[in-house]
Amino acid sequence: MRVTFTANGRRVEADDVWEGESLLFVLRERLGLPGSKNACEQGECGSCTVYLDGEPVCSCLVAAGQVQGREVRTVEGLADPETGLDVVQQAFVDAGAVQCGFCTPGLVVQSHDLLRRNPRPSDNDIREALSGNLCRCTGYEMIMDAVRLAAARAGASGEVSR
Amino acid sequence: MSPIRTEKNLQSITTAHPDGVGGSPLRPDGILKVRGEFAYSSDLWHEDMLWGMALRSPHAHARILSIDTTGALTLPGVHAVMTHEDVPGAKFYGLEIHDQPALAFGKVRFQGEPVAIVAADHPETARRALDRIKVEYEVLPTLTTEEQCLHPETYGYVHEPHEYKADASGNVVHEQKVVSGLGVTDEVRATADVVVTGDYEVGMQDQAFLGPESGLAVPAEDGGIDLFVATQWLHVDREQIAPVLGLPEYKVRLTLAGVGGAFGGREDLSMQIHACLLAQRTGRPVKIVYSREESFFGHVHRHPARLSYEHGATRDGRLVYCEARIVLDGGAYASSSPAVVGNAASLGIGPYEVPNVNMLALALYSNNPSCGAMRGFGAVQACFAYETQMDKLAAALDMDPVELRRLNAVSQGSVMPTGQEIDAPAPVAELLRRVKARPLPPALDLTDLDLRDLPGALSNTSHGEGIVRGVGYAVGIKNVGFSEGFDDYSTARVRLEVIGGEPVAMVHTAMAEVGQGGVTVQGQIVRTELGVERVTIHPADTEVGSAGSTSASRQTYMTGGAVKLAAEAVRNELLALGRRRYGWTWNDLSLVGGKVVSASAGPLVPIADLLGDSAIDVTREHHHRPTVAFDKETGQGSGHVQYCFCAHRAVVDVDVELGLVKVVELAAVQDVGRAINPLSVVGQIQGGATQGLGLAVMEEIVVKDGKVLNPSFTDYLIPTILDTPPQPVEVLELADEHAPYGLRGVGEAPTLSSTPAVVAAIRQATGLALNRVPVRPEHLTGTGG
Ligand code: FES
Ligand code: FES
């Protein structure tokens, strides 16, 4: 089948898609957007998190056909190419929240969503919001630091991430 | 943080640089990673590429009667189907013992053993092709228990004696004794006032790195293969791959693709040989990416262990003797079991002075999943047992458990049970003192409760009733680098040239960056040694000499050391050039801020001017000091390069009715010799400790009759951000004068001590014995298990 949708603001089209393919597979293998990760493909790790019509979802659990005509935003589309990095991305680098980085794209998207909804999250809010995103390297402490830092910076600049 | 500094061994010629040694510059790969642009091994793509996939045995032990691949071969889109008959070279490979077939023949010895491989135009085509391969098995009885494995005459062999290069002694892969002092005799026992004994068990833990095993094999014009892969050690992969392909090593070229974590699980081969075989067969690039389920079968795990300990002590708390027996289940193939046994035996008494020791450690062949390297490598299992013993002994003596440990702690100059003297700082007592002195987290405030602070958290299982707090301590000892006479040298190439008017250093090594931050450290070392700003890290590949494995907490020590040597050589060459050209006679030259600087005469010349159009390109090997094998009967020998130590305090809240545990805080104090990158050091300690927390309360591959019951992240749980507490870390820097910059390997020690600390805290809260990890709810409620 053919699937057409918007990815990071661009109209994209994938041909010869097998009905069993996930959105994650189509992004990674057919559209050259491998930023969303494939740590489990079972909906357990959050590494594949993308925005679908503005809602964060596990793209490994979304059948490709379901996104026909819809809007997808991945980690690659988070930052304005002009400005470089989104405040969340920059905070992850600065706080030491990235080791192997395989969890990072999913965590960045999920944290981005958290700060959109809740610009001043408590530690428990952060933990709750990120509880579906596994990280095996960091022990999460520096991920907490990164989200706190992103919230503080976004608050200070009056620029809540979109 | 209040680090202690005694860096007496630092060379004065090296210069301070904010992004140099001791700073925390940002990771060079960080920006790519947060943008989703870093190319991991599973992201690779090649025009015309095929997808490879393996058919795995459903049985833990069976004879293969026949394999019929016709159905698969005739499926459109399938380009190759291969079995053992199609392997052009050696049929076996292995890290230490070549006992593992590239594709099974004759028998399968564990569930998930690869039997056939296919290459197809789509992963789904490949899956369907696997379904069409008919394998006829005669199912054989499995050997899965210690009892069965130790009595092969009755129960049979996993490998027939002398079948491969394995030990001739039946189902024992390797055993190591350690006897020191008088050993443990009746006379020795009689000198103890108090004796405590215990039998302990550690479940099979998985590395659970997030990036699945994956890579891309590309056939080359010279008949060789270029393999892009996530691994821990490029050169040892090549050493094992090339003979199976029937190729000389130089025709198998490996480049490191992005690695999504490793933790020991990538030390053995997984998809490498299969992708290369299929690429060789089809003449097309072949990509293999494991699913999470396949990953559970596709790599080795941490050895599950049964441990028996007996400690004797005097009334005032001095240890008199320790007798211990550690049985590790190595599973179907040897992997690194022999070295794991060596570690268990030589480190299994812990960081304590014990005058009389009788230790036996062994690893078994069984039909369970193969086990090998995982962070902590043989020292984790023992640490859970000896630390539990310390708590038991403290209780029997009515002593404070931390005081008992401090009383018996090793220090610099102590002699290990192997006879090896610890000739570097060993601040075990100080680590314990500091971790205990830390303020405790506040008690639960039941008047202003956030349910998310309770065990059960979001499940709303309690409003504070039935919650009991406990505090526990533990400390551990780990070796750094490969031991027992192994020369795991590392190679580094450093090139200095002028690009765009600026001196730029390039570092080329085969070190596997698996997330630990080795690439950051390499840049720091070069900036410190050469006084340049810009450092380029060349992709890791086999075009340069071996860097050894990214394991055993060794890369900063070994490859960092090699980069330091190469950079120093570049500096010497550059200064020699200056002396020749300008007739300098100063002996106080160094490279600072892109210039040659004399301490007495000030800046002399910019590096860029001195170097001009020429380049200095130097390759150096770094070898650690030699070690020796342990004597087979007595375990005597200076077998280890360096020791490292970490102490933990865990605070837990336990819902004693439901058996739920919440770790409230996990505090660590660790000596790192010198923190080359303090931010990364803390990240390693927190990450390592979290894996130990996982082993304490949730992580286990459940195996029944050789079959894995939980090969998914639905059923194999690793700590989430809700399960993981704040982790204050205090870092000591007591330089080891034998090591580059005085540094000490960091990554593994915290994985040892966090497990027993968490369990000790649960014990304090519940009063239960808890001799097995992971501790599950049913162990706390007495409702099963
Ligand atoms: S890959 Fe989608 S949740 Fe793990
Ligand atoms: S940084 Fe490796 S999984 Fe999170």
mmCIF file of N, CA and C in Angstrom, chain B residues 636-738:
data_model
loop_
_atom_site.group_PDB
_atom_site.id
_atom_site.type_symbol
_atom_site.label_atom_id
_atom_site.label_comp_id
_atom_site.label_asym_id
_atom_site.label_seq_id
_atom_site.Cartn_x
_atom_site.Cartn_y
_atom_site.Cartn_z
ATOM 1 N N GLN B 636 47.399 -18.532 44.146
ATOM 2 C CA GLN B 636 48.377 -17.494 44.441
ATOM 3 C C GLN B 636 48.882 -16.860 43.162
ATOM 4 N N GLY B 637 49.112 -15.554 43.220
ATOM 5 C CA GLY B 637 49.647 -14.843 42.061
ATOM 6 C C GLY B 637 49.116 -13.426 41.997
ATOM 7 N N SER B 638 49.984 -12.510 41.564
ATOM 8 C CA SER B 638 49.555 -11.116 41.409
ATOM 9 C C SER B 638 48.834 -11.006 40.075
ATOM 10 N N GLY B 639 47.575 -11.376 40.097
ATOM 11 C CA GLY B 639 46.806 -11.541 38.864
ATOM 12 C C GLY B 639 46.109 -10.297 38.370
ATOM 13 N N HIS B 640 45.972 -9.273 39.228
ATOM 14 C CA HIS B 640 45.173 -8.118 38.818
ATOM 15 C C HIS B 640 46.022 -6.874 38.608
ATOM 16 N N VAL B 641 45.537 -6.023 37.706
ATOM 17 C CA VAL B 641 46.249 -4.789 37.366
ATOM 18 C C VAL B 641 46.016 -3.719 38.431
ATOM 19 N N GLN B 642 44.759 -3.573 38.807
ATOM 20 C CA GLN B 642 44.365 -2.489 39.710
ATOM 21 C C GLN B 642 43.059 -2.903 40.379
ATOM 22 N N TYR B 643 42.824 -2.377 41.567
ATOM 23 C CA TYR B 643 41.555 -2.620 42.250
ATOM 24 C C TYR B 643 40.776 -1.320 42.353
ATOM 25 N N CYS B 644 39.445 -1.439 42.373
ATOM 26 C CA CYS B 644 38.643 -0.248 42.621
ATOM 27 C C CYS B 644 37.537 -0.574 43.622
ATOM 28 N N PHE B 645 37.067 0.467 44.286
ATOM 29 C CA PHE B 645 36.184 0.278 45.431
ATOM 30 C C PHE B 645 35.055 1.295 45.402
ATOM 31 N N CYS B 646 33.880 0.850 45.798
ATOM 32 C CA CYS B 646 32.745 1.763 45.926
ATOM 33 C C CYS B 646 31.926 1.317 47.131
ATOM 34 N N ALA B 647 31.391 2.263 47.877
ATOM 35 C CA ALA B 647 30.511 1.946 49.006
ATOM 36 C C ALA B 647 29.154 2.595 48.770
ATOM 37 N N HIS B 648 28.114 1.882 49.160
ATOM 38 C CA HIS B 648 26.754 2.395 48.992
ATOM 39 C C HIS B 648 25.979 2.378 50.307
ATOM 40 N N ARG B 649 25.093 3.345 50.427
ATOM 41 C CA ARG B 649 24.057 3.273 51.449
ATOM 42 C C ARG B 649 22.711 3.364 50.740
ATOM 43 N N ALA B 650 21.855 2.409 51.039
ATOM 44 C CA ALA B 650 20.514 2.427 50.459
ATOM 45 C C ALA B 650 19.502 2.696 51.545
ATOM 46 N N VAL B 651 18.521 3.513 51.203
ATOM 47 C CA VAL B 651 17.384 3.744 52.091
ATOM 48 C C VAL B 651 16.151 3.300 51.318
ATOM 49 N N VAL B 652 15.362 2.422 51.932
ATOM 50 C CA VAL B 652 14.185 1.908 51.223
ATOM 51 C C VAL B 652 12.940 2.076 52.075
ATOM 52 N N ASP B 653 11.801 2.172 51.405
ATOM 53 C CA ASP B 653 10.507 2.023 52.045
ATOM 54 C C ASP B 653 9.878 0.747 51.501
ATOM 55 N N VAL B 654 9.415 -0.094 52.408
ATOM 56 C CA VAL B 654 8.814 -1.357 51.988
ATOM 57 C C VAL B 654 7.358 -1.373 52.419
ATOM 58 N N ASP B 655 6.484 -1.697 51.478
ATOM 59 C CA ASP B 655 5.095 -1.978 51.828
ATOM 60 C C ASP B 655 5.072 -3.449 52.234
ATOM 61 N N VAL B 656 5.065 -3.699 53.522
ATOM 62 C CA VAL B 656 5.266 -5.073 53.999
ATOM 63 C C VAL B 656 4.041 -5.945 53.735
ATOM 64 N N GLU B 657 2.895 -5.320 53.469
ATOM 65 C CA GLU B 657 1.707 -6.126 53.169
ATOM 66 C C GLU B 657 1.712 -6.597 51.717
ATOM 67 N N LEU B 658 2.150 -5.740 50.836
ATOM 68 C CA LEU B 658 2.126 -6.085 49.408
ATOM 69 C C LEU B 658 3.492 -6.537 48.892
ATOM 70 N N GLY B 659 4.522 -6.352 49.707
ATOM 71 C CA GLY B 659 5.855 -6.755 49.269
ATOM 72 C C GLY B 659 6.455 -5.815 48.239
ATOM 73 N N LEU B 660 6.002 -4.586 48.218
ATOM 74 C CA LEU B 660 6.543 -3.621 47.251
ATOM 75 C C LEU B 660 7.671 -2.821 47.891
ATOM 76 N N VAL B 661 8.683 -2.551 47.101
ATOM 77 C CA VAL B 661 9.853 -1.825 47.598
ATOM 78 C C VAL B 661 10.027 -0.541 46.814
ATOM 79 N N LYS B 662 10.259 0.534 47.528
ATOM 80 C CA LYS B 662 10.710 1.757 46.843
ATOM 81 C C LYS B 662 12.058 2.151 47.425
ATOM 82 N N VAL B 663 13.048 2.243 46.568
ATOM 83 C CA VAL B 663 14.336 2.730 47.042
ATOM 84 C C VAL B 663 14.216 4.256 47.105
ATOM 85 N N VAL B 664 14.437 4.797 48.294
ATOM 86 C CA VAL B 664 14.214 6.219 48.553
ATOM 87 C C VAL B 664 15.462 7.028 48.198
ATOM 88 N N GLU B 665 16.606 6.440 48.485
ATOM 89 C CA GLU B 665 17.873 7.102 48.156
ATOM 90 C C GLU B 665 18.960 6.051 48.050
ATOM 91 N N LEU B 666 19.888 6.282 47.131
ATOM 92 C CA LEU B 666 21.012 5.367 46.970
ATOM 93 C C LEU B 666 22.262 6.248 46.898
ATOM 94 N N ALA B 667 22.981 6.306 48.006
ATOM 95 C CA ALA B 667 24.139 7.207 48.088
ATOM 96 C C ALA B 667 25.415 6.409 47.875
ATOM 97 N N ALA B 668 26.351 6.990 47.127
ATOM 98 C CA ALA B 668 27.600 6.290 46.825
ATOM 99 C C ALA B 668 28.800 7.153 47.168
ATOM 100 N N VAL B 669 29.853 6.492 47.619
ATOM 101 C CA VAL B 669 31.157 7.142 47.710
ATOM 102 C C VAL B 669 32.151 6.224 47.017
ATOM 103 N N GLN B 670 32.883 6.768 46.079
ATOM 104 C CA GLN B 670 33.812 5.941 45.314
ATOM 105 C C GLN B 670 35.127 6.671 45.133
ATOM 106 N N ASP B 671 36.212 5.893 45.202
ATOM 107 C CA ASP B 671 37.526 6.452 44.891
ATOM 108 C C ASP B 671 37.815 6.193 43.418
ATOM 109 N N VAL B 672 38.119 7.252 42.663
ATOM 110 C CA VAL B 672 38.382 7.084 41.233
ATOM 111 C C VAL B 672 39.825 7.450 40.867
ATOM 112 N N GLY B 673 40.670 7.613 41.875
ATOM 113 C CA GLY B 673 42.071 7.932 41.587
ATOM 114 C C GLY B 673 42.221 9.348 41.056
ATOM 115 N N ARG B 674 41.698 9.560 39.895
ATOM 116 C CA ARG B 674 41.631 10.901 39.314
ATOM 117 C C ARG B 674 40.409 10.928 38.412
ATOM 118 N N ALA B 675 39.555 11.920 38.634
ATOM 119 C CA ALA B 675 38.368 12.045 37.789
ATOM 120 C C ALA B 675 38.756 12.769 36.516
ATOM 121 N N ILE B 676 38.997 12.032 35.455
ATOM 122 C CA ILE B 676 39.398 12.651 34.188
ATOM 123 C C ILE B 676 38.262 13.537 33.689
ATOM 124 N N ASN B 677 37.013 13.047 33.843
ATOM 125 C CA ASN B 677 35.835 13.832 33.470
ATOM 126 C C ASN B 677 34.798 13.658 34.581
ATOM 127 N N PRO B 678 34.779 14.586 35.543
ATOM 128 C CA PRO B 678 33.929 14.390 36.731
ATOM 129 C C PRO B 678 32.451 14.138 36.398
ATOM 130 N N LEU B 679 31.917 14.807 35.389
ATOM 131 C CA LEU B 679 30.506 14.598 35.051
ATOM 132 C C LEU B 679 30.275 13.152 34.591
ATOM 133 N N SER B 680 31.160 12.650 33.752
ATOM 134 C CA SER B 680 31.016 11.274 33.277
ATOM 135 C C SER B 680 31.246 10.271 34.390
ATOM 136 N N VAL B 681 32.156 10.588 35.292
ATOM 137 C CA VAL B 681 32.415 9.695 36.425
ATOM 138 C C VAL B 681 31.137 9.511 37.242
ATOM 139 N N VAL B 682 30.474 10.603 37.535
ATOM 140 C CA VAL B 682 29.240 10.520 38.322
ATOM 141 C C VAL B 682 28.169 9.759 37.530
ATOM 142 N N GLY B 683 28.117 10.013 36.225
ATOM 143 C CA GLY B 683 27.161 9.286 35.380
ATOM 144 C C GLY B 683 27.401 7.792 35.384
ATOM 145 N N GLN B 684 28.665 7.399 35.370
ATOM 146 C CA GLN B 684 28.988 5.974 35.431
ATOM 147 C C GLN B 684 28.567 5.377 36.759
ATOM 148 N N ILE B 685 28.800 6.108 37.830
ATOM 149 C CA ILE B 685 28.484 5.569 39.161
ATOM 150 C C ILE B 685 26.969 5.422 39.311
ATOM 151 N N GLN B 686 26.225 6.432 38.873
ATOM 152 C CA GLN B 686 24.763 6.345 39.000
ATOM 153 C C GLN B 686 24.186 5.265 38.088
ATOM 154 N N GLY B 687 24.706 5.191 36.878
ATOM 155 C CA GLY B 687 24.199 4.179 35.948
ATOM 156 C C GLY B 687 24.534 2.772 36.417
ATOM 157 N N GLY B 688 25.757 2.593 36.898
ATOM 158 C CA GLY B 688 26.167 1.279 37.387
ATOM 159 C C GLY B 688 25.364 0.860 38.597
ATOM 160 N N ALA B 689 25.146 1.797 39.500
ATOM 161 C CA ALA B 689 24.388 1.499 40.716
ATOM 162 C C ALA B 689 22.947 1.119 40.378
ATOM 163 N N THR B 690 22.398 1.746 39.357
ATOM 164 C CA THR B 690 21.012 1.463 38.989
ATOM 165 C C THR B 690 20.871 0.038 38.459
ATOM 166 N N GLN B 691 21.884 -0.452 37.761
ATOM 167 C CA GLN B 691 21.820 -1.841 37.319
ATOM 168 C C GLN B 691 21.895 -2.788 38.514
ATOM 169 N N GLY B 692 22.643 -2.380 39.537
ATOM 170 C CA GLY B 692 22.685 -3.182 40.764
ATOM 171 C C GLY B 692 21.358 -3.145 41.498
ATOM 172 N N LEU B 693 20.702 -1.996 41.477
ATOM 173 C CA LEU B 693 19.364 -1.874 42.071
ATOM 174 C C LEU B 693 18.400 -2.818 41.351
ATOM 175 N N GLY B 694 18.530 -2.861 40.028
ATOM 176 C CA GLY B 694 17.678 -3.756 39.241
ATOM 177 C C GLY B 694 17.858 -5.201 39.660
ATOM 178 N N LEU B 695 19.122 -5.607 39.844
ATOM 179 C CA LEU B 695 19.381 -6.986 40.273
ATOM 180 C C LEU B 695 18.810 -7.232 41.663
ATOM 181 N N ALA B 696 18.818 -6.216 42.493
ATOM 182 C CA ALA B 696 18.341 -6.376 43.868
ATOM 183 C C ALA B 696 16.847 -6.655 43.920
ATOM 184 N N VAL B 697 16.066 -5.972 43.106
ATOM 185 C CA VAL B 697 14.617 -6.066 43.315
ATOM 186 C C VAL B 697 13.776 -6.446 42.100
ATOM 187 N N MET B 698 14.364 -6.579 40.922
ATOM 188 C CA MET B 698 13.473 -6.936 39.806
ATOM 189 C C MET B 698 14.067 -7.761 38.685
ATOM 190 N N GLU B 699 15.355 -7.643 38.418
ATOM 191 C CA GLU B 699 15.850 -8.196 37.161
ATOM 192 C C GLU B 699 16.236 -9.662 37.253
ATOM 193 N N GLU B 700 15.547 -10.495 36.498
ATOM 194 C CA GLU B 700 15.980 -11.886 36.376
ATOM 195 C C GLU B 700 15.409 -12.503 35.110
ATOM 196 N N ILE B 701 16.264 -13.150 34.356
ATOM 197 C CA ILE B 701 15.798 -13.993 33.259
ATOM 198 C C ILE B 701 15.353 -15.294 33.911
ATOM 199 N N VAL B 702 14.062 -15.565 33.829
ATOM 200 C CA VAL B 702 13.536 -16.763 34.480
ATOM 201 C C VAL B 702 13.646 -17.922 33.497
ATOM 202 N N VAL B 703 14.348 -18.961 33.929
ATOM 203 C CA VAL B 703 14.612 -20.102 33.056
ATOM 204 C C VAL B 703 14.035 -21.354 33.703
ATOM 205 N N LYS B 704 13.252 -22.096 32.943
ATOM 206 C CA LYS B 704 12.695 -23.347 33.462
ATOM 207 C C LYS B 704 13.020 -24.447 32.461
ATOM 208 N N ASP B 705 13.650 -25.490 32.925
ATOM 209 C CA ASP B 705 14.066 -26.596 32.047
ATOM 210 C C ASP B 705 14.795 -26.088 30.803
ATOM 211 N N GLY B 706 15.607 -25.075 31.000
ATOM 212 C CA GLY B 706 16.390 -24.547 29.881
ATOM 213 C C GLY B 706 15.633 -23.573 29.006
ATOM 214 N N LYS B 707 14.371 -23.299 29.315
ATOM 215 C CA LYS B 707 13.578 -22.381 28.480
ATOM 216 C C LYS B 707 13.415 -21.033 29.189
ATOM 217 N N VAL B 708 13.643 -19.976 28.432
ATOM 218 C CA VAL B 708 13.498 -18.619 28.972
ATOM 219 C C VAL B 708 12.025 -18.241 28.976
ATOM 220 N N LEU B 709 11.523 -17.839 30.135
ATOM 221 C CA LEU B 709 10.088 -17.556 30.245
ATOM 222 C C LEU B 709 9.745 -16.083 30.041
ATOM 223 N N ASN B 710 10.735 -15.210 30.068
ATOM 224 C CA ASN B 710 10.392 -13.781 30.018
ATOM 225 C C ASN B 710 11.279 -12.950 29.085
ATOM 226 N N PRO B 711 11.369 -13.357 27.799
ATOM 227 C CA PRO B 711 12.271 -12.622 26.897
ATOM 228 C C PRO B 711 11.643 -11.361 26.308
ATOM 229 N N SER B 712 11.249 -10.416 27.141
ATOM 230 C CA SER B 712 10.685 -9.150 26.645
ATOM 231 C C SER B 712 10.800 -8.113 27.748
ATOM 232 N N PHE B 713 10.680 -6.852 27.369
ATOM 233 C CA PHE B 713 10.670 -5.806 28.394
ATOM 234 C C PHE B 713 9.316 -5.732 29.103
ATOM 235 N N THR B 714 8.346 -6.529 28.659
ATOM 236 C CA THR B 714 7.094 -6.632 29.404
ATOM 237 C C THR B 714 7.314 -7.478 30.651
ATOM 238 N N ASP B 715 8.143 -8.494 30.507
ATOM 239 C CA ASP B 715 8.295 -9.461 31.590
ATOM 240 C C ASP B 715 9.667 -9.427 32.247
ATOM 241 N N TYR B 716 10.670 -8.947 31.543
ATOM 242 C CA TYR B 716 11.970 -8.720 32.171
ATOM 243 C C TYR B 716 12.024 -7.234 32.479
ATOM 244 N N LEU B 717 11.932 -6.904 33.751
ATOM 245 C CA LEU B 717 11.815 -5.492 34.119
ATOM 246 C C LEU B 717 13.179 -4.908 34.439
ATOM 247 N N ILE B 718 13.429 -3.720 33.913
ATOM 248 C CA ILE B 718 14.594 -2.947 34.349
ATOM 249 C C ILE B 718 14.073 -1.673 35.007
ATOM 250 N N PRO B 719 14.880 -1.064 35.867
ATOM 251 C CA PRO B 719 14.381 0.098 36.599
ATOM 252 C C PRO B 719 13.943 1.236 35.671
ATOM 253 N N THR B 720 12.777 1.773 35.955
ATOM 254 C CA THR B 720 12.329 2.988 35.276
ATOM 255 C C THR B 720 12.743 4.179 36.137
ATOM 256 N N ILE B 721 12.411 5.358 35.656
ATOM 257 C CA ILE B 721 12.762 6.568 36.407
ATOM 258 C C ILE B 721 11.976 6.636 37.722
ATOM 259 N N LEU B 722 10.835 5.930 37.775
ATOM 260 C CA LEU B 722 10.054 5.885 39.019
ATOM 261 C C LEU B 722 10.652 4.923 40.036
ATOM 262 N N ASP B 723 11.388 3.933 39.539
ATOM 263 C CA ASP B 723 11.995 2.945 40.436
ATOM 264 C C ASP B 723 13.342 3.415 40.961
ATOM 265 N N THR B 724 13.840 4.487 40.384
ATOM 266 C CA THR B 724 15.220 4.891 40.658
ATOM 267 C C THR B 724 15.217 6.160 41.498
ATOM 268 N N PRO B 725 15.933 6.142 42.594
ATOM 269 C CA PRO B 725 15.875 7.263 43.531
ATOM 270 C C PRO B 725 16.947 8.300 43.230
ATOM 271 N N PRO B 726 16.898 9.415 43.951
ATOM 272 C CA PRO B 726 18.055 10.315 43.930
ATOM 273 C C PRO B 726 19.320 9.564 44.357
ATOM 274 N N GLN B 727 20.414 9.880 43.704
ATOM 275 C CA GLN B 727 21.669 9.171 43.979
ATOM 276 C C GLN B 727 22.801 10.156 44.220
ATOM 277 N N PRO B 728 22.919 10.664 45.431
ATOM 278 C CA PRO B 728 24.070 11.527 45.712
ATOM 279 C C PRO B 728 25.365 10.728 45.599
ATOM 280 N N VAL B 729 26.361 11.342 44.997
ATOM 281 C CA VAL B 729 27.635 10.660 44.768
ATOM 282 C C VAL B 729 28.763 11.529 45.295
ATOM 283 N N GLU B 730 29.649 10.920 46.042
ATOM 284 C CA GLU B 730 30.850 11.616 46.502
ATOM 285 C C GLU B 730 32.046 10.906 45.888
ATOM 286 N N VAL B 731 32.928 11.677 45.279
ATOM 287 C CA VAL B 731 34.055 11.088 44.561
ATOM 288 C C VAL B 731 35.357 11.434 45.274
ATOM 289 N N LEU B 732 36.130 10.415 45.599
ATOM 290 C CA LEU B 732 37.475 10.650 46.143
ATOM 291 C C LEU B 732 38.484 10.463 45.022
ATOM 292 N N GLU B 733 39.582 11.211 45.119
ATOM 293 C CA GLU B 733 40.625 11.095 44.103
ATOM 294 C C GLU B 733 41.965 10.828 44.780
ATOM 295 N N LEU B 734 42.207 9.559 45.060
ATOM 296 C CA LEU B 734 43.488 9.156 45.648
ATOM 297 C C LEU B 734 44.289 8.498 44.546
ATOM 298 N N ALA B 735 45.276 9.189 44.067
ATOM 299 C CA ALA B 735 45.958 8.753 42.853
ATOM 300 C C ALA B 735 46.635 7.396 43.012
ATOM 301 N N ASP B 736 46.516 6.585 41.979
ATOM 302 C CA ASP B 736 47.262 5.328 41.868
ATOM 303 C C ASP B 736 48.475 5.629 41.000
ATOM 304 N N GLU B 737 49.629 5.585 41.597
ATOM 305 C CA GLU B 737 50.805 6.063 40.861
ATOM 306 C C GLU B 737 51.197 5.146 39.700
ATOM 307 N N HIS B 738 50.580 3.972 39.616
ATOM 308 C CA HIS B 738 50.898 3.082 38.489
ATOM 309 C C HIS B 738 50.073 3.409 37.250
#
